Coordinates of C-alpha atoms and ligand atoms in Angstrom, one line a residue:
X22 CA 0.8 -15.0 -25.1
X23 CA 2.4 -14.8 -21.8
X24 CA 0.4 -11.8 -20.7
X25 CA -2.9 -13.6 -21.7
X26 CA -1.6 -16.4 -19.8
X27 CA -1.4 -14.2 -16.8
X28 CA -4.6 -12.3 -17.1
X29 CA -6.4 -15.9 -17.3
X30 CA -4.6 -16.9 -14.0
X31 CA -5.7 -13.4 -12.6
X32 CA -9.2 -13.9 -13.5
X33 CA -9.5 -17.6 -12.3
X34 CA -8.0 -16.2 -8.5
X35 CA -10.7 -13.6 -8.5
X36 CA -13.7 -16.0 -9.4
X37 CA -12.1 -18.6 -6.2
X38 CA -11.7 -15.4 -4.2
X39 CA -14.9 -13.7 -5.1
X40 CA -16.7 -17.0 -3.8
X41 CA -15.0 -17.0 -0.3
X42 CA -15.8 -12.9 0.2
X43 CA -19.2 -13.7 -0.8
X44 CA -19.8 -16.1 2.1
X45 CA -17.5 -14.9 4.8
X46 CA -19.5 -13.4 7.5
X47 CA -19.4 -9.4 7.5
X48 CA -18.6 -7.5 10.4
X49 CA -18.3 -4.1 10.5
X50 CA -17.4 -2.0 13.9
X51 CA -20.0 -0.7 15.9
X52 CA -20.8 3.0 14.8
X53 CA -21.4 5.6 17.3
X54 CA -22.4 8.9 15.8
X55 CA -23.4 12.7 15.8
X56 CA -21.9 15.8 16.9
X57 CA -19.8 15.0 20.4
X58 CA -19.8 11.2 20.0
X59 CA -16.4 11.4 20.8
X60 CA -17.2 11.9 24.5
X61 CA -18.5 8.2 24.5
X62 CA -14.9 7.0 24.6
X63 CA -14.6 6.7 28.4
X64 CA -18.0 4.9 28.4
X65 CA -16.8 2.3 25.6
X66 CA -13.7 1.5 27.6
X67 CA -15.6 1.1 30.9
X68 CA -17.9 -1.2 29.2
X69 CA -15.2 -3.6 27.0
X70 CA -13.2 -3.4 30.8
X71 CA -10.3 -1.6 29.3
X72 CA -8.3 0.5 32.0
X73 CA -5.0 1.7 30.0
X74 CA -5.7 2.9 25.8
X75 CA -2.9 3.6 23.9
X76 CA -4.0 6.8 22.2
X77 CA -2.1 7.1 18.4
X78 CA -2.4 10.5 17.1
X79 CA -0.4 13.1 15.0
X80 CA 1.3 16.6 15.8
X81 CA -1.6 18.8 14.4
X82 CA -4.9 16.9 16.4
X83 CA -2.9 16.7 19.6
X84 CA -3.1 20.3 19.7
X85 CA -6.8 20.8 18.7
X86 CA -9.5 21.3 21.4
X87 CA -11.9 18.4 20.8
X88 CA -8.5 16.4 21.4
X89 CA -7.3 17.8 24.7
X90 CA -10.8 17.7 26.3
X91 CA -11.4 14.3 25.4
X92 CA -8.0 13.5 26.9
X93 CA -8.8 15.1 30.2
X94 CA -11.9 12.8 30.7
X95 CA -9.6 9.7 30.6
X96 CA -8.2 8.3 34.0
X97 CA -5.1 6.8 32.3
X98 CA -3.6 6.5 28.9
X99 CA -0.4 6.6 27.0
X100 CA -0.1 8.9 24.1
X101 CA 1.7 8.4 21.0
X102 CA 1.3 11.8 19.1
X103 CA 4.0 11.6 16.3
X104 CA 2.4 9.9 13.2
X105 CA 3.4 11.6 10.0
X106 CA 1.1 11.4 6.5
X107 CA 2.1 8.0 4.8
X108 CA 3.4 6.7 8.2
X109 CA 6.4 4.5 7.7
X110 CA 7.5 1.1 9.1
X111 CA 9.9 3.1 12.0
X112 CA 6.6 4.9 13.3
X113 CA 4.6 1.8 13.6
X114 CA 7.6 -0.1 15.7
X115 CA 7.6 3.1 18.0
X116 CA 4.2 2.5 18.5
X117 CA 4.6 -1.0 19.4
X118 CA 7.4 -0.5 22.0
X119 CA 5.8 2.0 23.7
X120 CA 2.5 -0.1 23.6
X121 CA 4.2 -2.8 24.9
X122 CA 6.4 -1.1 27.6
X123 CA 3.4 0.9 29.1
X124 CA 1.5 -2.3 29.2
X125 CA -1.4 -0.7 27.2
X126 CA -4.6 -3.0 26.7
X127 CA -6.1 -1.2 24.0
X128 CA -5.9 1.5 20.9
X129 CA -7.6 4.7 20.4
X130 CA -6.8 5.8 17.2
X131 CA -7.8 9.4 16.4
X132 CA -7.0 11.1 12.8
X133 CA -6.9 10.6 9.4
X134 CA -6.3 7.6 7.5
X135 CA -2.4 7.9 8.4
X136 CA -2.8 7.8 12.2
X137 CA -5.5 4.9 12.0
X138 CA -3.4 2.9 10.1
X139 CA -0.1 3.3 11.9
X140 CA -2.1 2.2 14.9
X141 CA -3.6 -0.9 12.9
X142 CA -0.3 -2.0 11.7
X143 CA 1.2 -1.9 15.2
X144 CA -2.0 -3.9 16.2
X145 CA -0.8 -6.5 13.9
X146 CA 2.4 -6.6 15.2
X147 CA 1.3 -6.9 18.8
X148 CA -0.8 -9.5 17.7
X149 CA 1.9 -11.2 15.6
X150 CA 5.3 -10.3 17.2
X151 CA 7.1 -13.3 15.2
X152 CA 6.1 -11.5 11.9
X153 CA 7.4 -8.6 10.7
X154 CA 5.5 -5.8 9.0
X155 CA 6.9 -6.9 5.6
X156 CA 5.9 -10.6 6.3
X157 CA 2.5 -9.5 7.0
X158 CA 1.8 -7.2 3.7
X159 CA -0.8 -8.8 1.5
X160 CA -3.8 -10.7 2.4
X161 CA -4.5 -12.4 5.5
X162 CA -1.3 -12.8 7.0
X163 CA -2.0 -11.8 10.5
X164 CA -4.7 -14.3 11.6
X165 CA -4.7 -13.5 15.2
X166 CA -6.8 -11.8 17.9
X167 CA -5.7 -8.0 17.8
X168 CA -6.0 -5.9 20.6
X169 CA -9.3 -3.8 21.0
X170 CA -9.6 -0.9 18.6
X171 CA -11.3 2.3 18.5
X172 CA -11.1 4.2 15.4
X173 CA -11.9 8.0 15.2
X174 CA -11.8 9.7 11.7
X175 CA -11.0 13.4 11.6
X176 CA -11.1 13.1 7.3
X177 CA -13.9 11.8 5.7
X178 CA -11.9 9.9 4.2
X179 CA -10.1 6.8 3.9
X180 CA -12.8 4.9 5.8
X181 CA -10.1 3.0 7.4
X182 CA -12.4 3.1 10.7
X183 CA -14.0 0.1 9.1
X184 CA -11.7 -1.5 6.7
X185 CA -9.3 -4.5 7.2
X186 CA -6.3 -2.8 5.6
X187 CA -3.4 -0.9 7.1
X188 CA -1.5 0.9 4.5
X189 CA 2.1 1.8 5.7
X190 CA 5.5 2.9 3.6
X191 CA 8.6 0.7 4.0
X192 CA 11.2 3.5 5.7
X193 CA 14.0 2.3 3.6
X194 CA 12.8 1.6 0.0
X195 CA 9.5 3.7 0.1
X196 CA 7.3 1.0 -1.0
X197 CA 3.8 1.7 0.1
X198 CA 1.8 -1.4 0.9
X199 CA -1.2 -2.7 2.7
X200 CA -1.6 -5.3 5.4
X201 CA -5.1 -6.7 4.8
X202 CA -6.8 -9.0 7.6
X203 CA -10.3 -9.1 8.9
X204 CA -8.5 -9.2 12.5
X205 CA -7.8 -5.4 11.5
X206 CA -11.3 -3.9 11.2
X207 CA -11.6 -1.7 14.1
X208 CA -14.6 -2.9 16.8
X209 CA -15.9 0.6 17.4
X210 CA -15.8 3.6 14.8
X211 CA -17.1 7.3 16.1
X212 CA -18.2 9.5 13.5
X213 CA -17.9 12.8 14.8
X214 CA -18.7 15.5 12.7
X215 CA -17.3 18.3 14.7
X216 CA -14.2 16.7 14.6
X217 CA -13.8 17.5 10.8
X218 CA -14.8 21.1 10.8
X219 CA -10.9 21.9 11.2
X220 CA -10.0 20.2 8.3
X221 CA -8.8 22.8 5.5
X222 CA -11.1 23.1 2.3
X223 CA -8.1 21.5 0.3
X224 CA -7.9 18.5 2.5
X225 CA -11.6 18.2 2.8
X226 CA -11.5 17.8 -0.8
X227 CA -8.8 15.5 -1.9
X228 CA -10.1 13.2 1.2
X229 CA -13.5 13.5 0.0
X230 CA -12.2 12.6 -3.6
X231 CA -10.4 9.5 -2.0
X232 CA -14.0 8.2 -0.5
X233 CA -15.5 8.8 -4.1
X234 CA -12.6 6.7 -5.5
X235 CA -13.1 3.7 -2.9
X236 CA -17.2 3.9 -3.9
X237 CA -16.8 4.0 -7.7
X238 CA -13.6 1.2 -7.7
X239 CA -15.4 -1.0 -5.5
X240 CA -18.7 -0.6 -7.8
X241 CA -16.7 -1.7 -10.9
X242 CA -15.4 -5.2 -9.0
X243 CA -18.3 -6.9 -9.7
X244 CA -16.9 -10.3 -9.0
X245 CA -16.4 -9.2 -5.2
X246 CA -19.8 -7.8 -4.4
X247 CA -21.8 -9.2 -1.6
X248 CA -25.6 -8.5 -1.7
X249 CA -25.0 -4.8 0.3
X250 CA -21.8 -3.7 -1.8
X251 CA -23.8 -2.0 -4.7
X252 CA -26.1 -0.1 -2.5
X253 CA -23.3 0.9 -0.2
X254 CA -21.5 2.3 -3.0
X255 CA -24.5 4.0 -4.9
X256 CA -25.3 5.7 -1.7
X257 CA -21.9 6.9 -1.1
X258 CA -21.3 8.1 -4.3
X259 CA -24.3 10.1 -4.5
X260 CA -23.8 11.6 -0.9
X261 CA -20.3 12.6 -1.9
X262 CA -21.5 14.6 -5.1
X263 CA -24.0 16.4 -2.8
X264 CA -22.3 17.1 0.3
X265 CA -18.9 17.3 -0.6
X266 CA -19.3 20.7 -2.5
X267 CA -20.9 22.0 0.6
X268 CA -18.5 21.0 3.2
X269 CA -15.8 22.4 1.2
X270 CA -17.6 25.5 1.1
X271 CA -19.0 25.8 4.3
X272 CA -16.6 24.0 6.6
X273 CA -18.7 24.3 9.9
X274 CA -21.7 22.8 8.1
X275 CA -22.2 19.8 10.4
X276 CA -24.9 18.3 8.2
X277 CA -22.5 18.2 5.4
X278 CA -19.7 16.8 7.6
X279 CA -21.6 14.1 9.0
X280 CA -23.3 12.8 5.6
X281 CA -19.4 12.8 4.1
X282 CA -18.3 10.5 7.6
X283 CA -21.1 8.1 6.8
X284 CA -20.4 8.3 2.9
X285 CA -16.9 7.6 3.7
X286 CA -17.7 4.8 6.0
X287 CA -20.0 3.2 3.6
X288 CA -17.4 3.6 0.8
X289 CA -15.0 1.8 3.2
X290 CA -17.7 -1.1 4.1
X291 CA -18.0 -1.7 0.5
X292 CA -14.0 -1.6 -0.7
X293 CA -13.0 -3.7 2.3
X294 CA -14.8 -6.7 0.8
X295 CA -14.8 -5.4 -2.9
X296 CA -11.2 -4.0 -2.9
X297 CA -10.1 -1.0 -4.9
X298 CA -8.3 -1.1 -8.3
X299 CA -5.9 0.4 -10.8
X300 CA -6.5 4.0 -9.8
X301 CA -5.2 3.0 -6.1
X302 CA -2.5 1.0 -7.4
X303 CA -1.0 3.6 -9.0
X304 CA -1.9 6.2 -6.6
X305 CA -0.1 4.2 -3.7
X306 CA 3.2 4.2 -5.8
X307 CA 2.9 8.1 -6.2
X308 CA 2.4 8.5 -2.4
X309 CA 5.2 6.3 -1.2
X310 CA 7.6 8.0 -3.6
X311 CA 6.9 11.5 -3.6
X312 CA 4.6 12.2 -0.7
X313 CA 1.8 13.4 -3.1
X314 CA -1.6 13.4 -0.6
X315 CA -3.3 10.0 -1.3
X316 CA -6.9 11.5 -2.0
X317 CA -5.0 14.0 -4.3
X318 CA -3.3 11.3 -6.5
X319 CA -6.7 9.2 -6.5
X320 CA -8.4 12.5 -7.6
X321 CA -6.0 13.2 -10.3
X322 CA -6.1 9.4 -11.7
X323 CA -9.5 8.5 -11.2
X324 CA -10.8 10.3 -14.4
X325 CA -7.9 9.1 -16.4
X326 CA -8.5 5.6 -15.3
X327 CA -12.3 5.9 -16.1
X328 CA -11.8 6.9 -19.4
X329 CA -9.1 4.3 -20.3
X330 CA -11.5 1.8 -19.2
X331 CA -13.8 3.2 -21.8
X332 CA -17.0 0.8 -23.3
X333 CA -16.2 -1.6 -20.6
X334 CA -17.4 0.6 -17.5
X335 CA -20.2 2.7 -19.2
X336 CA -23.0 0.9 -17.8
X337 CA -22.0 0.9 -14.1
X338 CA -20.9 4.7 -14.3
X339 CA -24.2 5.3 -16.1
X340 CA -25.8 3.5 -12.9
X341 CA -23.6 5.7 -10.6
X342 CA -24.9 8.7 -12.5
X343 CA -28.3 8.3 -12.7
X344 CA -28.8 7.2 -9.0
X345 CA -26.7 10.6 -8.0
X346 CA -29.1 12.6 -10.2
X347 CA -26.1 14.0 -12.1
X348 CA -27.0 12.5 -15.7
X349 CA -29.6 11.5 -17.8
X350 CA -29.6 9.5 -21.6
X351 CA -27.9 6.8 -22.6
X352 CA -25.3 4.8 -20.9
X353 CA -22.5 6.0 -23.0
X354 CA -24.0 9.8 -22.2
X355 CA -24.2 9.2 -18.7
X356 CA -20.6 7.8 -18.0
X357 CA -19.1 10.9 -20.3
X358 CA -21.0 13.1 -17.9
X359 CA -20.0 11.1 -14.7
X360 CA -16.1 11.4 -15.7
X361 CA -16.8 15.2 -16.8
X362 CA -18.2 15.9 -13.1
X363 CA -15.4 14.2 -11.6
X364 CA -13.1 16.8 -13.5
X365 CA -15.1 19.6 -12.5
X366 CA -15.7 18.8 -9.0
X367 CA -11.3 18.8 -8.9
X368 CA -11.3 22.2 -10.9
X369 CA -13.8 23.7 -8.3
X370 CA -11.8 22.1 -5.3
X371 CA -8.5 23.5 -7.0
X372 CA -7.0 19.8 -7.7
X373 CA -4.6 19.6 -10.5
X374 CA -5.3 17.4 -13.9
X375 CA -1.8 16.1 -13.5
X376 CA 1.0 15.5 -10.8
X377 CA 4.2 17.4 -11.7
X378 CA 6.2 15.3 -9.5
X379 CA 6.2 11.9 -11.6
X380 CA 9.3 11.4 -13.2
X381 CA 9.8 8.9 -16.5
X382 CA 13.1 7.6 -14.6
X383 CA 10.8 6.2 -11.6
X384 CA 8.1 4.7 -14.0
X385 CA 9.6 1.0 -14.2
X386 CA 9.5 0.8 -10.2
X387 CA 6.3 2.3 -10.0
X388 CA 4.6 0.0 -12.5
X389 CA 6.2 -3.0 -11.1
X390 CA 4.8 -1.9 -7.4
X391 CA 1.5 -1.0 -9.2
X392 CA 1.2 -4.4 -11.0
X393 CA 2.6 -6.3 -7.7
X394 CA -0.7 -4.6 -5.6
X395 CA -3.2 -4.9 -8.4
X396 CA -2.6 -8.5 -9.9
X397 CA -4.1 -11.0 -9.2
X398 CA -5.9 -9.6 -6.3
X399 CA -8.1 -6.7 -7.7
X400 CA -11.1 -7.8 -10.0
X401 CA -10.8 -4.6 -12.5
X402 CA -12.7 -4.3 -15.5
X403 CA -9.3 -4.0 -17.3
X404 CA -6.4 -6.0 -16.0
X405 CA -3.3 -3.7 -16.4
X406 CA 0.3 -5.0 -17.2
X407 CA 3.5 -2.8 -16.5
X408 CA 3.3 -1.1 -19.8
X409 CA -0.2 -0.1 -19.4
X410 CA 0.5 1.1 -15.8
X411 CA 3.3 3.0 -17.4
X412 CA 1.3 4.6 -19.9
X413 CA -1.3 5.6 -17.1
X414 CA 1.2 7.5 -15.0
X415 CA 2.8 9.0 -17.8
X416 CA -0.9 10.5 -18.7
X417 CA -1.1 11.5 -14.8
X418 CA 2.3 13.2 -15.0
X419 CA 1.4 14.8 -18.6
X420 CA 5.0 13.4 -19.6
X421 CA 3.8 12.5 -23.2
Ligands
NAD26 P1 -3.7 11.9 6.9 O1 -4.0 11.2 7.8 O2 -2.7 11.6 6.0 O3 -3.9 13.4 7.4 C1 -3.5 14.5 6.2 C2 -3.4 16.0 7.1 O4 -4.6 16.2 7.4 C3 -2.4 15.4 8.1 O5 -1.4 16.6 8.2 C4 -3.4 15.9 9.1 O6 -2.7 16.0 10.5 C5 -4.4 16.7 8.7 N1 -5.5 16.4 9.4 C6 -6.3 15.3 9.4 N2 -7.3 15.7 10.3 C7 -7.4 17.0 10.6 C8 -8.3 18.1 11.0 N3 -9.8 17.3 11.5 N4 -8.0 19.2 10.7 C9 -7.1 19.6 10.8 N5 -5.9 18.8 10.1 C10 -6.3 17.5 10.0 O7 -5.0 12.0 5.6 P2 -6.0 10.8 5.2 O8 -6.4 11.3 3.6 O9 -7.3 10.7 5.7 O10 -5.2 9.3 5.1 C11 -4.2 9.0 4.2 C12 -3.8 7.7 4.4 O11 -4.5 6.7 4.5 C13 -2.6 7.1 3.2 O12 -1.6 6.5 3.8 C14 -3.4 6.1 2.5 O13 -2.9 5.6 1.8 C15 -4.3 5.7 3.7 N6 -5.4 4.7 3.4 C16 -6.0 3.8 4.3 C17 -7.0 3.3 4.1 C18 -7.3 1.9 5.0 O14 -8.3 1.3 4.8 N7 -6.5 1.6 5.9 C19 -8.1 3.5 2.9 C20 -7.4 4.5 2.1 C21 -6.4 5.3 2.2

């Protein structure tokens, strides 16, 4: 009975939130794309009247040729190059301190979701020095203008270059959570396929499966769809089925790399208003606790959760499968093929079908974090309670 009341509350919340989402003005970043689009940073900074950017990146990207060359063209800048995967709150505070001390006037974040999110979270703290990161966790708790932000993804990807989210991990508790606010949407997204060529095949695959998960989960969250959302999801799914295997096989295929960046961007635009779902809520707990790469956790969980949704998602999955030209037949047949194709792609990419590190001892904590993230915000086809999340996590860990 309790559970039923919870679910009624969640659905009412989602109806009200969905109304708001549909009437809010949608504003994504300005996009610059194409090979060597990175060279336009100077021009953008000049146009915006910015003199001292803070560049935020990680230890691998900082050594890459494209990064070194881009920095040579900048007159003045500060550099923070120590963002690690799953950035934590300590890292974010270090970025804030450097930005303030060195009197920077904007951000240029170059890297995967981790680098972009660390900088986005720092921009939230700069806009709101009175609020801790933890206090800004959740939705619409920043609500102040953030510094100008240029996002340059080197994975395809998280879509962070066009989303309102910054995902960070509490350095003490390992709780991975998201700060969501429209002010965190970057002002510019530079989609340069040359930057993703150095991404090793396995990372290409897992980050690509992350983008697929965004598109699928956003597509299933109908109560939050804006007019443009279904098209963005369908196009992203179709492109990922087509170009991710190509980018995996031929890393220097710039056409496939560019299409993957566009797909990840479209999936990002879709989920930034339509939200993600139970796959992500569970994946964040796995990433936070065990440092399993985010895309890998999503790739393992996606077919498990879709299968668990069963009949409730047959029609939308069939729509996606037909649009991507990967299945024909009845809804139920197409949906089954769609899920099987995800498993097939995972196998081709060497992505395992389960995550070894999941431990029975952690399930209670993980399930309560997942419930906290998903409910009432995500308008998922099936609302999961703690026990349901535990069942899914057990399956993902092959614990039973
Ligand atoms: P990542 O940023 O954690 O990077 C993974 C690894 O890839 C790192 O070691 C990095 O150095 C390396 N790498 C990145 N680009 C490379 C390149 N071009 N060549 C060689 N190596 C490269 O990975 P990610 O999947 O992009 O980001 C994951 C993070 O983003 C997670 O914390 C996740 O929760 C978050 N995320 C955020 C959003 C959002 O909207 N803000 C959405 C989804 C995920």
